[in-house]
Coordinates of C-alpha atoms in Angstrom, one line a residue:
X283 CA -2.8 21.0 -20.5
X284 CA -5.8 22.8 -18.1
X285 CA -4.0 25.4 -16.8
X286 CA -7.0 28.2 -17.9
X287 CA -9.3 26.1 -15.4
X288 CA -10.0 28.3 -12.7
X289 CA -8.6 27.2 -9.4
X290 CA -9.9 27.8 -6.2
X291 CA -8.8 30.3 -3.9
X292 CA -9.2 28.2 -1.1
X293 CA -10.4 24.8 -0.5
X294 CA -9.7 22.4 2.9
X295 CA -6.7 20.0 1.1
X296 CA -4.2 20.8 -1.8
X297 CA -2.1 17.5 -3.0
X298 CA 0.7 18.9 -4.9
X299 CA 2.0 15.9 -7.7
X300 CA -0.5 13.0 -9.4
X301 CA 1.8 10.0 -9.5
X302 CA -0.1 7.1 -8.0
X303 CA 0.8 8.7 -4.3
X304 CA -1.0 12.1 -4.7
X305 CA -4.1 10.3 -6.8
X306 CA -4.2 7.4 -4.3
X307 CA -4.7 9.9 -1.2
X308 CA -7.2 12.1 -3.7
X309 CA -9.7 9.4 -4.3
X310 CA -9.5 8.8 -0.6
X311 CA -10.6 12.0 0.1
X312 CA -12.9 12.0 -2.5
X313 CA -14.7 9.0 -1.4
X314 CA -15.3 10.8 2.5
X315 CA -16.7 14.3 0.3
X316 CA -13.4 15.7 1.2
X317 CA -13.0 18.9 -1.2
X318 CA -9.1 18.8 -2.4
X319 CA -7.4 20.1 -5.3
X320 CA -4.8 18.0 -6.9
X321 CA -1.9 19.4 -9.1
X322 CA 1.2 18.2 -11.2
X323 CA 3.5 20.3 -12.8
X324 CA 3.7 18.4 -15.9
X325 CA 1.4 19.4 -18.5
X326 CA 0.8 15.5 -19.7
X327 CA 0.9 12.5 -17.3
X328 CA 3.9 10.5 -18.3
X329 CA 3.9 8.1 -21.2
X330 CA 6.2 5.7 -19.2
X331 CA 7.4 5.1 -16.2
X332 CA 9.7 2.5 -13.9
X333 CA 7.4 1.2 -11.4
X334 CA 5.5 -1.9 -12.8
X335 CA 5.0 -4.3 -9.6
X336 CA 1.8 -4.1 -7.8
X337 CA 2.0 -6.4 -4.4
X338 CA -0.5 -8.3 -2.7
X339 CA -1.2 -5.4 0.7
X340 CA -1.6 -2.9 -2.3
X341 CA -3.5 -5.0 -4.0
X342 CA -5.7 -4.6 -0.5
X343 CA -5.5 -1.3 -0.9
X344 CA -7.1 -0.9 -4.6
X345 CA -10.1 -3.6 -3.9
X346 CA -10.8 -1.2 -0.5
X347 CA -10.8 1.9 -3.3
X348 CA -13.0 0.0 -5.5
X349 CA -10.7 0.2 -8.3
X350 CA -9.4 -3.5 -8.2
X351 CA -12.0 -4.9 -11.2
X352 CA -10.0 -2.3 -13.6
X353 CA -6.4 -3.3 -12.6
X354 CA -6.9 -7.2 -13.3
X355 CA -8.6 -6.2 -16.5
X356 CA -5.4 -4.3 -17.6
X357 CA -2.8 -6.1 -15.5
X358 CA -0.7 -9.2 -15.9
X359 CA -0.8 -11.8 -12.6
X360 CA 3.2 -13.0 -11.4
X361 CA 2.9 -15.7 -9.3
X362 CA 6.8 -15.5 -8.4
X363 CA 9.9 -15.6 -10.0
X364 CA 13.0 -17.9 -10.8
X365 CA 16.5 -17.0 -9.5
X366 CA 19.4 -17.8 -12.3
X367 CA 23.4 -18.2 -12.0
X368 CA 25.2 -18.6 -15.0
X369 CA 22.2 -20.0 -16.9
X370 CA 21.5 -22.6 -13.9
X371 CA 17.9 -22.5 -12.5
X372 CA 18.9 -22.2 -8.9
X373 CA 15.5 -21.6 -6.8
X374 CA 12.1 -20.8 -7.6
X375 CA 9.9 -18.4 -5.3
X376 CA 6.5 -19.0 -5.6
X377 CA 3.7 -16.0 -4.2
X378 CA 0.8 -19.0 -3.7
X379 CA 1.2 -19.7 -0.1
X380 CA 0.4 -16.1 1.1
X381 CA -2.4 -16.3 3.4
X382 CA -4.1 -13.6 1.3
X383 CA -7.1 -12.5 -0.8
X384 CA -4.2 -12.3 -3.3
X385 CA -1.4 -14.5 -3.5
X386 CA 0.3 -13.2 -6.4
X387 CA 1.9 -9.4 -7.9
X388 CA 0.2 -7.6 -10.7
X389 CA 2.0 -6.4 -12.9
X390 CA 1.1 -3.1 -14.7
X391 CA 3.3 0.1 -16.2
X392 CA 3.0 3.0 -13.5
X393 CA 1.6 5.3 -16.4
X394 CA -1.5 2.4 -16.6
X395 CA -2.0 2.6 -13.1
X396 CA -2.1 6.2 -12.8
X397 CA -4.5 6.5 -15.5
X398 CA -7.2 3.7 -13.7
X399 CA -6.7 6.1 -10.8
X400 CA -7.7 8.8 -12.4
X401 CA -10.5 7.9 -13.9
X402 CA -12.1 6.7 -10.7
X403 CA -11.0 10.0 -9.5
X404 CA -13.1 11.6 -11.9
X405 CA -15.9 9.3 -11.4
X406 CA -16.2 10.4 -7.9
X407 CA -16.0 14.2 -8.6
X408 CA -12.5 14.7 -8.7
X409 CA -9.7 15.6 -11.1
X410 CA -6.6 16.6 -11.6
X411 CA -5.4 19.7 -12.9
X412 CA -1.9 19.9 -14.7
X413 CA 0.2 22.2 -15.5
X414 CA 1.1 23.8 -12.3
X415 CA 3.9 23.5 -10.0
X416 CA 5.0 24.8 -6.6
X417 CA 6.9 28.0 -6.2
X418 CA 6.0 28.9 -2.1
X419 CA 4.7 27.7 1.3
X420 CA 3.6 29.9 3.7
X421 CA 1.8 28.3 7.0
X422 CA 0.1 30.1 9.9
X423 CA -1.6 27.7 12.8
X424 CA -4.8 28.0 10.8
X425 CA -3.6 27.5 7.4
X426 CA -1.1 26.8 4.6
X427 CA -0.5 29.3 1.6
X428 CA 0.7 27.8 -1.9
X429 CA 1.7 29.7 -5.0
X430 CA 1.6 28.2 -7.6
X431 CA 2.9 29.0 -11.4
X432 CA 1.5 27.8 -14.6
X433 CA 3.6 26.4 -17.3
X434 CA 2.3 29.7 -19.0
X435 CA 3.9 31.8 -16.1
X436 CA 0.4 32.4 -14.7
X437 CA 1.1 33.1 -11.2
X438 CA -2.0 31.9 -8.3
X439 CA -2.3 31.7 -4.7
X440 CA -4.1 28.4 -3.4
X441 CA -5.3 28.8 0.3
X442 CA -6.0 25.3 2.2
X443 CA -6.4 23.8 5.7
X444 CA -3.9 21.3 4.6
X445 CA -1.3 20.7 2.4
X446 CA 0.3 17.3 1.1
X447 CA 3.5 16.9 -1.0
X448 CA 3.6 14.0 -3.0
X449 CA 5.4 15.3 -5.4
X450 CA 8.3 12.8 -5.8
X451 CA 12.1 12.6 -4.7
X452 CA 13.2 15.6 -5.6
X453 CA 10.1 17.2 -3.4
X454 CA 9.7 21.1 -3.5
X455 CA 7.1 20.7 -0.5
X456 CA 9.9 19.4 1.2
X457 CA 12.8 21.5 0.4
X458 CA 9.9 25.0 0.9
X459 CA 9.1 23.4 4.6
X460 CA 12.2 22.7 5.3
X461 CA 12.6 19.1 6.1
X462 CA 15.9 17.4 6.3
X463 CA 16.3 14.4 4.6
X464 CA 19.1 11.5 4.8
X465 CA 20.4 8.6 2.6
X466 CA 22.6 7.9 -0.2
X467 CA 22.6 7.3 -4.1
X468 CA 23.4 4.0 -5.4
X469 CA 26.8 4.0 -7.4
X470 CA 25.7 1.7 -10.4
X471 CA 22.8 3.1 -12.4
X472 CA 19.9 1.2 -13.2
X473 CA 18.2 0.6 -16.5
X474 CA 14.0 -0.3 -17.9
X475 CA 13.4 -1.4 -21.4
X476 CA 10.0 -2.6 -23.0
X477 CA 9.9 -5.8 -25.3
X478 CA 8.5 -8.7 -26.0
X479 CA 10.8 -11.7 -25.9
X480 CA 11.3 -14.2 -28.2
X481 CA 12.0 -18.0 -27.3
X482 CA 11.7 -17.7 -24.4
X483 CA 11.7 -20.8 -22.5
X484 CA 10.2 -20.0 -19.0
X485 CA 7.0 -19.9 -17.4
X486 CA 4.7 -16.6 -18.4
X487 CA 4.0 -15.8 -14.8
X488 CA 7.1 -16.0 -13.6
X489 CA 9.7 -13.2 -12.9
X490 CA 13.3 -13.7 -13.7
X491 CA 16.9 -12.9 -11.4
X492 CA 20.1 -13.1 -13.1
X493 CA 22.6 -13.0 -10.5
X494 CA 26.2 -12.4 -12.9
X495 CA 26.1 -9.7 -14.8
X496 CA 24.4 -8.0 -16.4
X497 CA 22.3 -8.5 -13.9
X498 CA 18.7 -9.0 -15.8
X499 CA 15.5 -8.7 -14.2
X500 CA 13.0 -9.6 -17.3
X501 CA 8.9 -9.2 -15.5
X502 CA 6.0 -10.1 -17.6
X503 CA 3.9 -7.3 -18.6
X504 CA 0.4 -7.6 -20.0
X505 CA -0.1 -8.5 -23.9
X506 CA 2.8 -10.4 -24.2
X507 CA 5.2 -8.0 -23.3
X508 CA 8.0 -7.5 -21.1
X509 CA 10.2 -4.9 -19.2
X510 CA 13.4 -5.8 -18.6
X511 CA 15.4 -3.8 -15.3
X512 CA 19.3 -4.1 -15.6
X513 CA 22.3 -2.3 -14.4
X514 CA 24.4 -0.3 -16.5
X515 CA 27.8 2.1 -16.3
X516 CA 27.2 6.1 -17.2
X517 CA 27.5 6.9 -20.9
X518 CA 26.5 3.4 -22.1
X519 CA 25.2 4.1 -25.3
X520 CA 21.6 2.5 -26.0
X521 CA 23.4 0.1 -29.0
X522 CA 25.6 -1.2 -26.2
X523 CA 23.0 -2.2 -24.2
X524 CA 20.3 -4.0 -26.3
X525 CA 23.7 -6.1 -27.0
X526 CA 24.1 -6.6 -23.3
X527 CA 20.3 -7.2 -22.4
X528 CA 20.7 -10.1 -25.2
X529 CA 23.7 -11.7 -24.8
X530 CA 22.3 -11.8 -20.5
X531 CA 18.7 -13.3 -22.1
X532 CA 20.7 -16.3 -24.0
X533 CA 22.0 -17.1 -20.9
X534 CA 19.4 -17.3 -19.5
X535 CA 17.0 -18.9 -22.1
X536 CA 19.5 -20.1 -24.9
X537 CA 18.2 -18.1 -28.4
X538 CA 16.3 -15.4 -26.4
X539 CA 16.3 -12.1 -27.5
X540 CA 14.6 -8.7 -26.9
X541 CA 12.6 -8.0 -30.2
X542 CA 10.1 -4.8 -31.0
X543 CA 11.9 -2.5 -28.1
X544 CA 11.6 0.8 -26.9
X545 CA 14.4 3.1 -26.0
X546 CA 15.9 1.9 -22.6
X547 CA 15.6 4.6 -19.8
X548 CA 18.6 4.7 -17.4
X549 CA 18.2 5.9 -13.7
X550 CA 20.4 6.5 -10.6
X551 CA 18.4 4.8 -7.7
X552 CA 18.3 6.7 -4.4
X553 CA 17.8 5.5 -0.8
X554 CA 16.6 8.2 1.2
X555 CA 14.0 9.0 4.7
X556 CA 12.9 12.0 5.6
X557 CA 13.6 13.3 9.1
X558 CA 9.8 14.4 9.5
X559 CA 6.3 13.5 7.9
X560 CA 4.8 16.9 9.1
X561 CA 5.8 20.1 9.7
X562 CA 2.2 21.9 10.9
X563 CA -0.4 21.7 8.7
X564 CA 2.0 20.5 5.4
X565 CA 2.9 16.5 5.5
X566 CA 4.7 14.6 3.0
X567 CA 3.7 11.0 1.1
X568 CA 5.5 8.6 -1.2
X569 CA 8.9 9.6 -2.7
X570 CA 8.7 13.0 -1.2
X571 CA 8.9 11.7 2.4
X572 CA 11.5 8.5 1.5
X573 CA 13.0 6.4 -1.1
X574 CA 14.3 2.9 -2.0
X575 CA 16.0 0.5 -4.3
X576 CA 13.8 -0.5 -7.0
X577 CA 15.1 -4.7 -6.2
X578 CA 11.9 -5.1 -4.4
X579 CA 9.3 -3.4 -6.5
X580 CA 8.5 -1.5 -3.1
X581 CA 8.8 2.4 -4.0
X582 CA 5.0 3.0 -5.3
X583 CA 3.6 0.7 -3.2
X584 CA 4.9 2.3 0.3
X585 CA 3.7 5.2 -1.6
X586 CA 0.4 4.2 -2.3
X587 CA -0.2 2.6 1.7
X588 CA 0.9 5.9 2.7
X589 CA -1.9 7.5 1.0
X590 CA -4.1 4.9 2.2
X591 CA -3.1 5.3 6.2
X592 CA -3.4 9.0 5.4
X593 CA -6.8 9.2 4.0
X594 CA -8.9 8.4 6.4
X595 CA -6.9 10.5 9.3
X596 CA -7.0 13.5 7.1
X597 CA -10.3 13.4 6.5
X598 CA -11.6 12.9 10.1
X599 CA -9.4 16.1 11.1
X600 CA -10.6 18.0 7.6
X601 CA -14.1 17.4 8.7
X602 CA -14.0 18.9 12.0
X603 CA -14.2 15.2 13.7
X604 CA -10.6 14.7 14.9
X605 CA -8.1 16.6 16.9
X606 CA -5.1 17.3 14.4
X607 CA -3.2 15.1 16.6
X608 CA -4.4 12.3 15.0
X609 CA -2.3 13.0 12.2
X610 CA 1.0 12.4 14.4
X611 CA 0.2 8.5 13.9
X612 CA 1.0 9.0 10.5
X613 CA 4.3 9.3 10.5
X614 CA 4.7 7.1 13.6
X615 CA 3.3 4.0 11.7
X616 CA 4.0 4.9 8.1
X617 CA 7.8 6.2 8.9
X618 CA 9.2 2.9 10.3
X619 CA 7.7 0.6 7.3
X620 CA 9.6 3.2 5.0
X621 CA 13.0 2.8 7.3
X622 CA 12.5 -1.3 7.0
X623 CA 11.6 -1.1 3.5
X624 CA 15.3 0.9 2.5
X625 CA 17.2 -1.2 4.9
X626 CA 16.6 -4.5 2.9
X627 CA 16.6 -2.4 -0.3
X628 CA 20.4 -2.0 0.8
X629 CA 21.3 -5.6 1.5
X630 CA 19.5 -6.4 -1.8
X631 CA 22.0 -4.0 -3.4
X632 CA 24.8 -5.3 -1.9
X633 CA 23.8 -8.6 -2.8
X634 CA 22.9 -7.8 -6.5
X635 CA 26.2 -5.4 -7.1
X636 CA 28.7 -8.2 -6.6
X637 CA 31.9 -8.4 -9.0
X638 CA 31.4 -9.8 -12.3
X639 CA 33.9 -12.9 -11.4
X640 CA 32.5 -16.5 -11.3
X641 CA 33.8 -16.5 -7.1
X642 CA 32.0 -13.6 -6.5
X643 CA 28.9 -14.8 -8.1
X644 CA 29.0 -18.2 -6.6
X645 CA 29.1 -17.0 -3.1
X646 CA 25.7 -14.7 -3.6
X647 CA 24.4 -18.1 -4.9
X648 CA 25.2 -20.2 -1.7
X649 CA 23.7 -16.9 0.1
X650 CA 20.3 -17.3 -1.9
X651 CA 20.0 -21.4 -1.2
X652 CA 20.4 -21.2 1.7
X653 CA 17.6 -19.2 2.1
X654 CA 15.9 -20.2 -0.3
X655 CA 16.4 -24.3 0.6
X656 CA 13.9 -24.6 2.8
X657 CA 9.7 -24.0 2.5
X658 CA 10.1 -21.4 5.5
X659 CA 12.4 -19.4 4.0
X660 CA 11.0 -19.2 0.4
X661 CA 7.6 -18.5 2.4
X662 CA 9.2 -15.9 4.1
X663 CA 10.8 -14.3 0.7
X664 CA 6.9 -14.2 -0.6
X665 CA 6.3 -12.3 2.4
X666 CA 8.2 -10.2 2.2
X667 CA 7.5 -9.0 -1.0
X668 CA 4.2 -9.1 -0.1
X669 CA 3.6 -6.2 2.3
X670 CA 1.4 -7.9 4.4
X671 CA 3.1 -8.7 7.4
X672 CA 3.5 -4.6 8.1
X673 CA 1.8 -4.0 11.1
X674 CA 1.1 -0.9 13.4
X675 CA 1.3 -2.3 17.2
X676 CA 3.4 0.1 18.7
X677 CA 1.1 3.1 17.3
X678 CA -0.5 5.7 19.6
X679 CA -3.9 5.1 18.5
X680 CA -4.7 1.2 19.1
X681 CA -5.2 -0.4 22.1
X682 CA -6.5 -2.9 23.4
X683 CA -8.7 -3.8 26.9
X684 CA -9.1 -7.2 28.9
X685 CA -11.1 -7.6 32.6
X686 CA -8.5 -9.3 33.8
X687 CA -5.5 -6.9 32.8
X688 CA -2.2 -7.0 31.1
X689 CA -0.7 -10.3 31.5
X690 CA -4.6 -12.0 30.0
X691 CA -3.7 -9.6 26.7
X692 CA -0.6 -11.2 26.0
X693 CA -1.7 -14.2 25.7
X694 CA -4.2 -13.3 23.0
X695 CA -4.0 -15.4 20.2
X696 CA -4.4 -14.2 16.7
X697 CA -4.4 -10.6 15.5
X698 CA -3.3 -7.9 18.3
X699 CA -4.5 -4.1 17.8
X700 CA -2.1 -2.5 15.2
X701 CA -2.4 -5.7 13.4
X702 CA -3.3 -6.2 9.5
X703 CA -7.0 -7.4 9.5
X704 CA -6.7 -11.4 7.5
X705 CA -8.8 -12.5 5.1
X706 CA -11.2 -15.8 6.7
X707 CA -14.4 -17.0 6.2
X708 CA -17.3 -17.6 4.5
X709 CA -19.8 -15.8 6.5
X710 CA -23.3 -16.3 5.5
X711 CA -25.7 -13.2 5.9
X712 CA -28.8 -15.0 7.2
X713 CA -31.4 -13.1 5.7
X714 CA -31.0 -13.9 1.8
X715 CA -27.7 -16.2 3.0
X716 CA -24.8 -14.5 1.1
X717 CA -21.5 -15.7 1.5
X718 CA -19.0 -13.0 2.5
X719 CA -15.4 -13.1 3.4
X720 CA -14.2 -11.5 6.8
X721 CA -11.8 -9.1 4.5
X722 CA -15.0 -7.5 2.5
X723 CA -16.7 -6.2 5.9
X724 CA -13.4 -3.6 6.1
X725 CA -13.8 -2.4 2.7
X726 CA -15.7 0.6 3.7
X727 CA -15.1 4.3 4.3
X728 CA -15.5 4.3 8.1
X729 CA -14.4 2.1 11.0
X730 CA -16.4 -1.3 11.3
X731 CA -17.3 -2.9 15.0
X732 CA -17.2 -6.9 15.0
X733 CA -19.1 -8.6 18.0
X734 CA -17.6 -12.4 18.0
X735 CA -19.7 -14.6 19.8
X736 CA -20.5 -18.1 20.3
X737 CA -24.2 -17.5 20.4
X738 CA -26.9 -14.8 20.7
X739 CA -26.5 -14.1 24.2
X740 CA -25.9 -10.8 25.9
X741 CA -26.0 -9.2 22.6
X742 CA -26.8 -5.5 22.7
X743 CA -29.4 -3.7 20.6
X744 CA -29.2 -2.6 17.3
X745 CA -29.4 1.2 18.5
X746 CA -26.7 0.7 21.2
X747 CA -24.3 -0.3 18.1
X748 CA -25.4 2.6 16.3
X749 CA -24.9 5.0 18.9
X750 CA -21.4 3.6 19.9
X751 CA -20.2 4.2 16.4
X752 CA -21.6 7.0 15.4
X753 CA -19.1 9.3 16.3
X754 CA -17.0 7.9 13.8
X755 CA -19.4 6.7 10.8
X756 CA -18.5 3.7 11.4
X757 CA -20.9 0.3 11.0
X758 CA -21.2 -3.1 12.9
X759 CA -21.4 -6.8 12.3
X760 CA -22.3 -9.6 14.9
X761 CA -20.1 -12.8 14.4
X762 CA -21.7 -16.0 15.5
X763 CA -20.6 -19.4 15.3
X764 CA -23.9 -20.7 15.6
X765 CA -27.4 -19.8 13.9
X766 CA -29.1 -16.6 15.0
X767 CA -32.4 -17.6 16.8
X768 CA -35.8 -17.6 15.1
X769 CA -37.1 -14.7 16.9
X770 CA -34.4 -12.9 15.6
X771 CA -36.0 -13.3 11.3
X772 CA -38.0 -10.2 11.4
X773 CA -35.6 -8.0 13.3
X774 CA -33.5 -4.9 11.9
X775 CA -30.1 -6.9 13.5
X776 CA -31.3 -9.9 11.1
X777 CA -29.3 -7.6 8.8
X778 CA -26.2 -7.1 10.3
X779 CA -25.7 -11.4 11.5
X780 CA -22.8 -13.1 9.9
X781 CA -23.0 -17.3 10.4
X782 CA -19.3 -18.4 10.9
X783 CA -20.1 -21.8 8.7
X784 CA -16.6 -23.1 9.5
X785 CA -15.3 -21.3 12.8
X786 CA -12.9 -20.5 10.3
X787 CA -13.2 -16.3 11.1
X788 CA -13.0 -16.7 14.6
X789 CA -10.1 -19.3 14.4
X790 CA -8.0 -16.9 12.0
X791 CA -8.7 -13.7 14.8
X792 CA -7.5 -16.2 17.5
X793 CA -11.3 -15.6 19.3
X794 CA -12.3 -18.5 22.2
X795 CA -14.1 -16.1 24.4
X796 CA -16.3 -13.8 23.4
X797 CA -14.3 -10.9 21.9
X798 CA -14.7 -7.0 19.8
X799 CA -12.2 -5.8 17.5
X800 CA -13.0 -2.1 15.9
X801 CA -11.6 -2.0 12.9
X802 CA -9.9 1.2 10.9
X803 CA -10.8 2.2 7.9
X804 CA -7.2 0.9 6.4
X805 CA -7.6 -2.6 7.6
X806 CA -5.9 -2.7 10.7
X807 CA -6.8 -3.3 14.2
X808 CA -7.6 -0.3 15.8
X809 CA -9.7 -1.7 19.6
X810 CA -9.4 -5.3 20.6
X811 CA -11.8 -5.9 24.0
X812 CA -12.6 -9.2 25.7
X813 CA -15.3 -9.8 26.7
X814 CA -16.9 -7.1 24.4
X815 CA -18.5 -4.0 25.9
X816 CA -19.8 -1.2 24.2
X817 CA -18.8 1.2 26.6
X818 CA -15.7 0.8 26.3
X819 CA -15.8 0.9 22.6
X820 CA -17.2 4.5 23.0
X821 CA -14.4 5.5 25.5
X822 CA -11.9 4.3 22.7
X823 CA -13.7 6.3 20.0
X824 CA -14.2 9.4 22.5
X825 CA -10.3 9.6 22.9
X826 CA -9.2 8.7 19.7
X827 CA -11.6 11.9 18.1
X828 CA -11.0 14.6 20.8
X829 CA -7.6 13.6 21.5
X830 CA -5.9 12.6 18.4
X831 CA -4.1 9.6 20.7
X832 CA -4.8 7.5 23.3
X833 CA -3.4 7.8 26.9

C-alpha cells in the first residue's frame, strides 16, 4: 500500500480504478506524454480474478501498446473450442480461419494481465497508486474536482482537466455524476475454479461447452492448468460443487477430474448500459459504463478497446490539439459495440440456462448444428468472438471523398472509413528491403497517411506530406505496386516507399485507382479519398481538430 506518496494537486487526467480498463487507457496516455494519475481503492491488486480470455482485436490492441511480446510469454494460445451434449462431441469451432494477425484467444488470469500492464506502465513513467478511493465529484466547465480518502482515512483533493471512471460495475464515478444506467441481473449465479485436470482426453488448445448441466466451461490456462466457469444455485457449499464440476468432467472425458484446486469463487453476472459515456469533463470506460454475460469472454476486452478508442481522443483534447468535441465520438462508436456485445450475451444466456431435462437439452443441440453445420456459420461463430468485425462507419469523425460523388463511394470495394484497418502484405522498404506487414504501419501513436499507387506518378513531395499531417503528428507511407524509380535511391522519400510484392495490400483495401486512406491511431479508417489529394487530407484534419466532428 502507497498511500503516503504524495499526490498531485492537480494534474490534466485522473483514472479512478486499475483493472485492465483504467491501466489500458493510462499507458495510452502515457505513451502521448499525457500526465495522469491513476488510482484504485484496493490497497493490493487482486490475487484472482474472472476474466481469463484475451481475443484476437484485443490482441490488436496490446501489439499496438507494445506489450504483446510479454502476454505470449505468459499466456496460453486457444485455437477454439469443442461443444458437448451428454458426453457426445457435437461441433468443433476452430479460431484459424480469421483473417487476422491472430487467429486464436490467449488465455491469461485477469490478475496476469494487469500485472504486464503495469509494468509497462511504469516503464513509461507511469504508476499506479493504491489505496485510494472516490468519495466526491465536483465539475465546473473548466475542470473536475475529486476527493479522494485513503484506506488510512487521509482525506485529498485531486484537481484535473479530466476525469475517467473505470472503476468497475458498481462505479462511484458514475453514481457521483449521476448517470442512469439500465439492465438486469442474471438469475443463476456463475462459478470460476483453478485446476489442473487429470485424464483428460481432449485437445490442449481447445475450450470445452457442456450444454446439460452443470453446464462446464473448462479453458486451458498456462502451465497446465485450467479454470473451469459453471453455474451454480445460492448457498451451494464449495464440497458440493467440486462434486458437481467432477461428475460434469466425466462426462465429458470419462475419468476426468479436477485435482490441486483452489477455492471456487461464485458470481451473479450482470447485463447492464449506461445511458451516457460523458457527463462534461467526467466519462466512463469498461464495467463502469456497461456490462455483460461472461459466455463470450467479452467484458475486459470491450473494456480494454474502450481505453484504446479513448486514448488517443483524450490526449489530442488534453494537449490543447482538439476541440472537446471530439470526445462525443467516444460514446457514439464505443456505446453501440457495448449494446451488441450484451444483446448476444442474453441469447447466449437463454441458450445456456435451459432445463436440466434430456428434451430441453436436445433442442439447444439442434439450435447449435444448425449453426454450427456449415463452414459459414462456424466462421462466423470465430468472428464473433473475435472482435474484429466491430466497425465505426456511422461515426461523426470519418468520412470519406470521391471526384465523382456519392453514388462512385458506394461502390468502393474493400474497407470504407469507420472500418477496422486488415492485416495484408508483405511490403518491402526499398532502401535495406524489409518486409513489413500493412497492419505494423498503424502501430504508432499518431494518425498514419497511405498514398496507394500504381506507380511513382503525380506523387507529392516529401515536405507536402509532412505538412499535411502535421497537425496531427501523424506520419506517411507511399504504396506502390511497382518499383520506385532509380532516381528515387538517394532521396529522403526512399524512406518512406513500401513495394506491394504481391498486390496483396492493395487487393485486401479494395484499391484499383489510385487511392489515400488516413488512418487513426486505433486502427480504423478515419479519411478514405480517390484519387488522393493532399488538400483534402488537410481539410479533413483541419475539421476533425478545431471542430471535434465533421460536417
Amino acid at each position: 500500500m502507497n498511500t503516503e506518496i504524495s499526490l498531485p494537486q492537480k494534474n490534466r487526467v485522473l483514472i479512478v480504478g486499475a483493472g485492465p480498463t483504467g491501466l489500458s487507457l493510462a499507458v495510452e496516455l502515457a505513451r502521448r506524454q499525457i500526465d495522469c494519475l491513476l488510482v484504485d481503492r484496493r490497497p493490493e491488486p487482486l490475487p484472482l480474478d474472472r476474466a481469463t480470455v484475451i481475443h484476437s482485436r484485443s490482441l490488436e490492441v496490446l501489439e499496438s501498446m507494445g506489450v504483446l511480446g510479454s502476454f505470449l510469454e505468459r499466456g496460453h494460445i486457444m485455437r477454439g473450442f469443442n461443444l458437448f451434449a451428454y458426453g457426445q462431441k457435437i461441433a468443433t469451432v476452430k479460431f484459424d480461419s480469421l483473417d487476422c494477425r491472430h487467429p486464436y484467444d490467449l488465455n491469461l488470469s485477469e490478475n496476469e494481465t494487469e500485472d504486464i500492464l503495469t509494468n509497462h506502465l511504469i516503464e513509461l513513467g507511469g504508476a499506479v497508486t493504491r489505496g485510494w478511493e472516490l468519495s466526491k465529484i465536483e465539475q465546473t466547465e473548466t475542470e473536475v474536482k475529486a476527493s479522494l480518502r485513503s484506506t488510512d482515512g487521509i482525506e485529498h483533493t485531486v484537481t484535473s482537466d479530466w476525469l475517467v471512471g473505470a472503476d468497475g460495475i458498481h462505479s462511484r464515478v458514475r453514481e457521483a455524476i449521476g448517470i442512469e444506467i439500465a439492465g438486469h441481473r442474471y438469475p443463476v449465479q456463475w462459478g470460476v475454479i483453478d485446476g489442473h485436470l487429470k485424464n483428460w482426453q481432449h485437445e490442449p488448445d481447445l475450450a470445452a461447452i457442456q450444454l446439460e448441466n452443470p453446464a462446464l466451461n473448462p479453458v486451458p490456462l498456462p502451465e497446465g492448468r485450467w479454470r473451469v466457469y459453471f453455474r451454480a444455485e445460492d448457498n451451494t457449499e464449495s464440497a458440493e460443487i467440486l462434486e458437481s464440476i467432477n461428475q460434469g468432467l466425466d462426462q465429458l472425458s470419462p475419468g476426468a477430474s479436477l485435482v490441486e484446486p483452489d477455492q471456487p469463487m461464485l458470481y451473479h453476472a450482470h447485463c447492464q448500459l449506461s445511458g451516457h459515456y460523458r457527463s462534461n469533463r467526467v466519462l466512463l470506460a469498461g464495467d463502469a459504463a456497461h456490462a455483460c454475460s461472461p459466455i463470450e469472454g467479452h467484458g475486459m476486452n470491450t473494456g480494454i478497446q474502450d481505453s484504446f478508442n479513448l486514448g488517443w481522443k483524450l490526449a489530442l483534447v488534453a494537449n490543447g490539439k482538439a476541440n472537446e468535441n471530439l470526445l462525443d465520438s467516444y460514446e457514439l462508436e464505443r456505446r453501440p459495440v457495448a449494446a451488441a456485445v450484451a444483446a448476444t450475451g442474453d441469447a447466449a444466456e437463454e441458450l445456456r440456462d435451459v432445463p436440466n431435462d434430456p428434451a430441453a437439452v436436445e433442442r439447444v443441440k439442434r439450435t447449435f448444428c444448425a449453426i454450427l453445420c456449415s463452414s459459414r456459420g462456424q466462421n462466423q461463430i470465430a468472428l464473433d468472438e473475435s472482435e474484429l468485425e466491430f466497425h465505426y462507419r456511422d461515426s461523426p469523425i470519418v468520412s470519406g471523398y470521391h471526384s465523382a460523388g456519392r453514388e462512385a463511394r458506394q461502390k468502393w470495394l474493400g474497407v470504407l472509413p469507420g472500418d477496422r484497418m486488415p492485416d495484408a502484405g508483405p511490403l518491402e522498404m526499398r532502401g535495406d528491403k524489409t518486409e513489413l506487414r500493412l497492419n505494423q504501419l498503424s502501430q504508432t501513436e499518431g494518425h498514419v497517411l497511405l498514398w496507394m499507387s500504381a506507380d511513382q506518378s503525380d506523387i507529392p513531395e516529401r515536405g507536402e506530406f509532412e505538412m499535411a499531417m502535421q497537425p496531427i503528428g501523424g506520419s506517411f507511407w507511399i504504396i506502390s505496386t511497382t518499383l520506385p524509380p532509380d532516381t528515387l535511391s538517394l532521396s529522403p522519400m526512399m524512406d518512406h516507399w513500401l513495394y506491394d510484392i504481391d498486390g496483396d495490400v492493395h487487393a485486401r483495401l479494395g484499391v484499383i485507382d489510385p487511392t489515400l486512406f488516413v488512418i487513426r491511431p486505433d486502427g480504423h479508417v478515419a479519411f478514405r479519398s480517390e484519387p488522393p489529394d493532399l488538400a483534402n487530407v488537410s481539410s479533413f484534419i483541419d475539421e476533425l481538430l478545431t471542430q471535434g466532428r465533421l460536417s
